[in-house]
mmCIF file of C-alpha atoms in Angstrom:
data_model
loop_
_atom_site.group_PDB
_atom_site.id
_atom_site.type_symbol
_atom_site.label_atom_id
_atom_site.label_comp_id
_atom_site.label_asym_id
_atom_site.label_seq_id
_atom_site.Cartn_x
_atom_site.Cartn_y
_atom_site.Cartn_z
ATOM 1 C CA UNK L 1 50.877 -2.282 -21.747
ATOM 2 C CA UNK L 2 48.646 -3.171 -24.586
ATOM 3 C CA UNK L 3 44.939 -3.332 -23.878
ATOM 4 C CA UNK L 4 43.767 -6.816 -24.684
ATOM 5 C CA UNK L 5 40.189 -8.116 -24.318
ATOM 6 C CA UNK L 6 41.200 -10.213 -21.341
ATOM 7 C CA UNK L 7 42.746 -7.187 -19.559
ATOM 8 C CA UNK L 8 39.729 -5.053 -20.415
ATOM 9 C CA UNK L 9 37.408 -7.673 -19.036
ATOM 10 C CA UNK L 10 39.505 -8.097 -15.871
ATOM 11 C CA UNK L 11 39.673 -4.374 -15.280
ATOM 12 C CA UNK L 12 35.962 -4.100 -15.718
ATOM 13 C CA UNK L 13 35.253 -6.944 -13.136
ATOM 14 C CA UNK L 14 37.519 -5.257 -10.611
ATOM 15 C CA UNK L 15 35.830 -1.860 -11.215
ATOM 16 C CA UNK L 16 32.339 -3.545 -10.764
ATOM 17 C CA UNK L 17 33.450 -5.273 -7.624
ATOM 18 C CA UNK L 18 35.050 -2.020 -6.258
ATOM 19 C CA UNK L 19 31.903 -0.024 -6.995
ATOM 20 C CA UNK L 20 29.654 -2.212 -4.782
ATOM 21 C CA UNK L 21 27.880 -3.960 -7.700
ATOM 22 C CA UNK L 22 25.423 -6.426 -6.589
ATOM 23 C CA UNK L 23 23.118 -8.692 -8.632
ATOM 24 C CA UNK L 24 19.454 -7.930 -8.660
ATOM 25 C CA UNK L 25 17.643 -9.185 -5.641
ATOM 26 C CA UNK L 26 15.870 -12.455 -5.972
ATOM 27 C CA UNK L 27 12.031 -12.276 -5.771
ATOM 28 C CA UNK L 28 10.523 -13.115 -2.389
ATOM 29 C CA UNK L 29 6.943 -13.645 -3.061
ATOM 30 C CA UNK L 30 6.231 -15.362 0.230
ATOM 31 C CA UNK L 31 7.241 -12.152 2.153
ATOM 32 C CA UNK L 32 5.382 -9.971 -0.220
ATOM 33 C CA UNK L 33 2.199 -12.096 0.157
ATOM 34 C CA UNK L 34 2.553 -12.035 4.049
ATOM 35 C CA UNK L 35 2.893 -8.282 3.976
ATOM 36 C CA UNK L 36 -0.099 -7.939 1.587
ATOM 37 C CA UNK L 37 -2.242 -10.092 4.058
ATOM 38 C CA UNK L 38 -1.154 -7.809 6.982
ATOM 39 C CA UNK L 39 -2.114 -4.794 4.972
ATOM 40 C CA UNK L 40 -5.599 -6.295 3.924
ATOM 41 C CA UNK L 41 -6.161 -7.229 7.605
ATOM 42 C CA UNK L 42 -5.387 -3.623 8.711
ATOM 43 C CA UNK L 43 -7.633 -2.287 5.926
ATOM 44 C CA UNK L 44 -10.498 -4.560 6.906
ATOM 45 C CA UNK L 45 -10.317 -3.193 10.602
ATOM 46 C CA UNK L 46 -10.834 0.339 9.074
ATOM 47 C CA UNK L 47 -14.252 -0.780 7.881
ATOM 48 C CA UNK L 48 -13.885 0.798 4.412
ATOM 49 C CA UNK L 49 -17.259 1.680 2.592
ATOM 50 C CA UNK L 50 -18.070 3.158 -0.769
ATOM 51 C CA UNK L 51 -14.982 3.719 -2.979
ATOM 52 C CA UNK L 52 -12.670 2.545 -0.247
ATOM 53 C CA UNK L 53 -14.449 -0.852 -0.245
ATOM 54 C CA UNK L 54 -13.927 -1.028 -3.984
ATOM 55 C CA UNK L 55 -10.179 -0.424 -3.599
ATOM 56 C CA UNK L 56 -10.184 -3.219 -0.923
ATOM 57 C CA UNK L 57 -11.908 -5.582 -3.205
ATOM 58 C CA UNK L 58 -9.208 -4.801 -5.907
ATOM 59 C CA UNK L 59 -6.504 -5.588 -3.297
ATOM 60 C CA UNK L 60 -8.214 -8.876 -2.438
ATOM 61 C CA UNK L 61 -8.259 -9.802 -6.161
ATOM 62 C CA UNK L 62 -4.627 -8.902 -6.505
ATOM 63 C CA UNK L 63 -3.710 -11.055 -3.484
ATOM 64 C CA UNK L 64 -5.601 -13.953 -5.066
ATOM 65 C CA UNK L 65 -3.647 -13.392 -8.280
ATOM 66 C CA UNK L 66 -0.354 -13.397 -6.194
ATOM 67 C CA UNK L 67 -1.197 -16.660 -4.757
ATOM 68 C CA UNK L 68 -2.117 -18.213 -8.058
ATOM 69 C CA UNK L 69 0.946 -16.940 -9.642
ATOM 70 C CA UNK L 70 3.002 -18.508 -6.814
ATOM 71 C CA UNK L 71 1.230 -21.801 -7.399
ATOM 72 C CA UNK L 72 2.240 -21.569 -11.018
ATOM 73 C CA UNK L 73 5.859 -20.795 -9.886
ATOM 74 C CA UNK L 74 5.869 -17.384 -11.316
ATOM 75 C CA UNK L 75 7.627 -15.746 -8.493
ATOM 76 C CA UNK L 76 8.145 -12.303 -9.967
ATOM 77 C CA UNK L 77 4.564 -11.935 -10.955
ATOM 78 C CA UNK L 78 3.456 -13.165 -7.608
ATOM 79 C CA UNK L 79 5.759 -10.564 -5.867
ATOM 80 C CA UNK L 80 4.370 -7.779 -8.162
ATOM 81 C CA UNK L 81 0.734 -8.784 -7.514
ATOM 82 C CA UNK L 82 1.390 -9.041 -3.821
ATOM 83 C CA UNK L 83 3.044 -5.621 -3.793
ATOM 84 C CA UNK L 84 0.134 -4.090 -5.693
ATOM 85 C CA UNK L 85 -2.367 -5.722 -3.307
ATOM 86 C CA UNK L 86 -0.423 -4.297 -0.243
ATOM 87 C CA UNK L 87 -0.508 -0.868 -1.762
ATOM 88 C CA UNK L 88 -4.186 -0.895 -2.627
ATOM 89 C CA UNK L 89 -4.951 -2.335 0.826
ATOM 90 C CA UNK L 90 -3.052 0.691 2.364
ATOM 91 C CA UNK L 91 -4.994 2.981 -0.004
ATOM 92 C CA UNK L 92 -8.292 1.468 1.142
ATOM 93 C CA UNK L 93 -7.328 1.818 4.853
ATOM 94 C CA UNK L 94 -6.319 5.492 4.312
ATOM 95 C CA UNK L 95 -9.552 6.251 2.450
ATOM 96 C CA UNK L 96 -11.501 4.681 5.087
ATOM 97 C CA UNK L 97 -9.751 6.768 7.794
ATOM 98 C CA UNK L 98 -10.437 9.850 5.560
ATOM 99 C CA UNK L 99 -14.136 9.069 5.276
ATOM 100 C CA UNK L 100 -14.344 8.562 9.127
ATOM 101 C CA UNK L 101 -12.643 11.839 9.738
ATOM 102 C CA UNK L 102 -14.961 13.706 7.235
ATOM 103 C CA UNK L 103 -17.954 12.028 8.899
ATOM 104 C CA UNK L 104 -16.686 13.220 12.290
ATOM 105 C CA UNK L 105 -16.074 16.901 10.927
ATOM 106 C CA UNK L 106 -19.677 16.909 9.516
ATOM 107 C CA UNK L 107 -21.129 15.716 12.778
ATOM 108 C CA UNK L 108 -19.172 18.277 14.759
ATOM 109 C CA UNK L 109 -20.189 21.096 12.270
ATOM 110 C CA UNK L 110 -23.919 20.040 12.660
ATOM 111 C CA UNK L 111 -23.537 20.070 16.452
ATOM 112 C CA UNK L 112 -21.960 23.512 16.327
ATOM 113 C CA UNK L 113 -24.770 24.840 14.062
ATOM 114 C CA UNK L 114 -27.303 23.451 16.626
ATOM 115 C CA UNK L 115 -25.456 25.225 19.417
ATOM 116 C CA UNK L 116 -25.404 28.459 17.483
ATOM 117 C CA UNK L 117 -29.038 28.331 16.836
ATOM 118 C CA UNK L 118 -29.779 27.760 20.432
ATOM 119 C CA UNK L 119 -27.685 30.716 21.415
ATOM 120 C CA UNK L 120 -29.399 32.971 18.889
ATOM 121 C CA UNK L 121 -32.858 31.891 20.042
ATOM 122 C CA UNK L 122 -32.037 32.149 23.739
ATOM 123 C CA UNK L 123 -29.095 34.523 24.336
ATOM 124 C CA UNK L 124 -29.776 34.985 28.047
ATOM 125 C CA UNK L 125 -29.962 31.362 28.895
ATOM 126 C CA UNK L 126 -26.579 30.211 28.008
#
């Protein structure tokens, strides 16, 4: 059996099919934009402030860029912007939750300090 270009190509095609080769997935910007919108809504409910609000603003900007790219029929760019917007919205939500948890810890620490002072000033009156 002499290897000819035709036989080599045929063997390569068979190996690719057997190995489960699949073409790259097509961009689905509509799905990505919908997920980014959901992520933004969840982030807004967390009421981000300070740096978290800045990250949320960046996510809104990226979502807007995704919509504009979709209008210009640039699907891959739209999907990338939407994915970045979703990631930043998630980051803003997590930062907002972290800020809320830190505020709760600070509040409880202050309350504990007050209780300790009261106990030191009046040890019998518990």
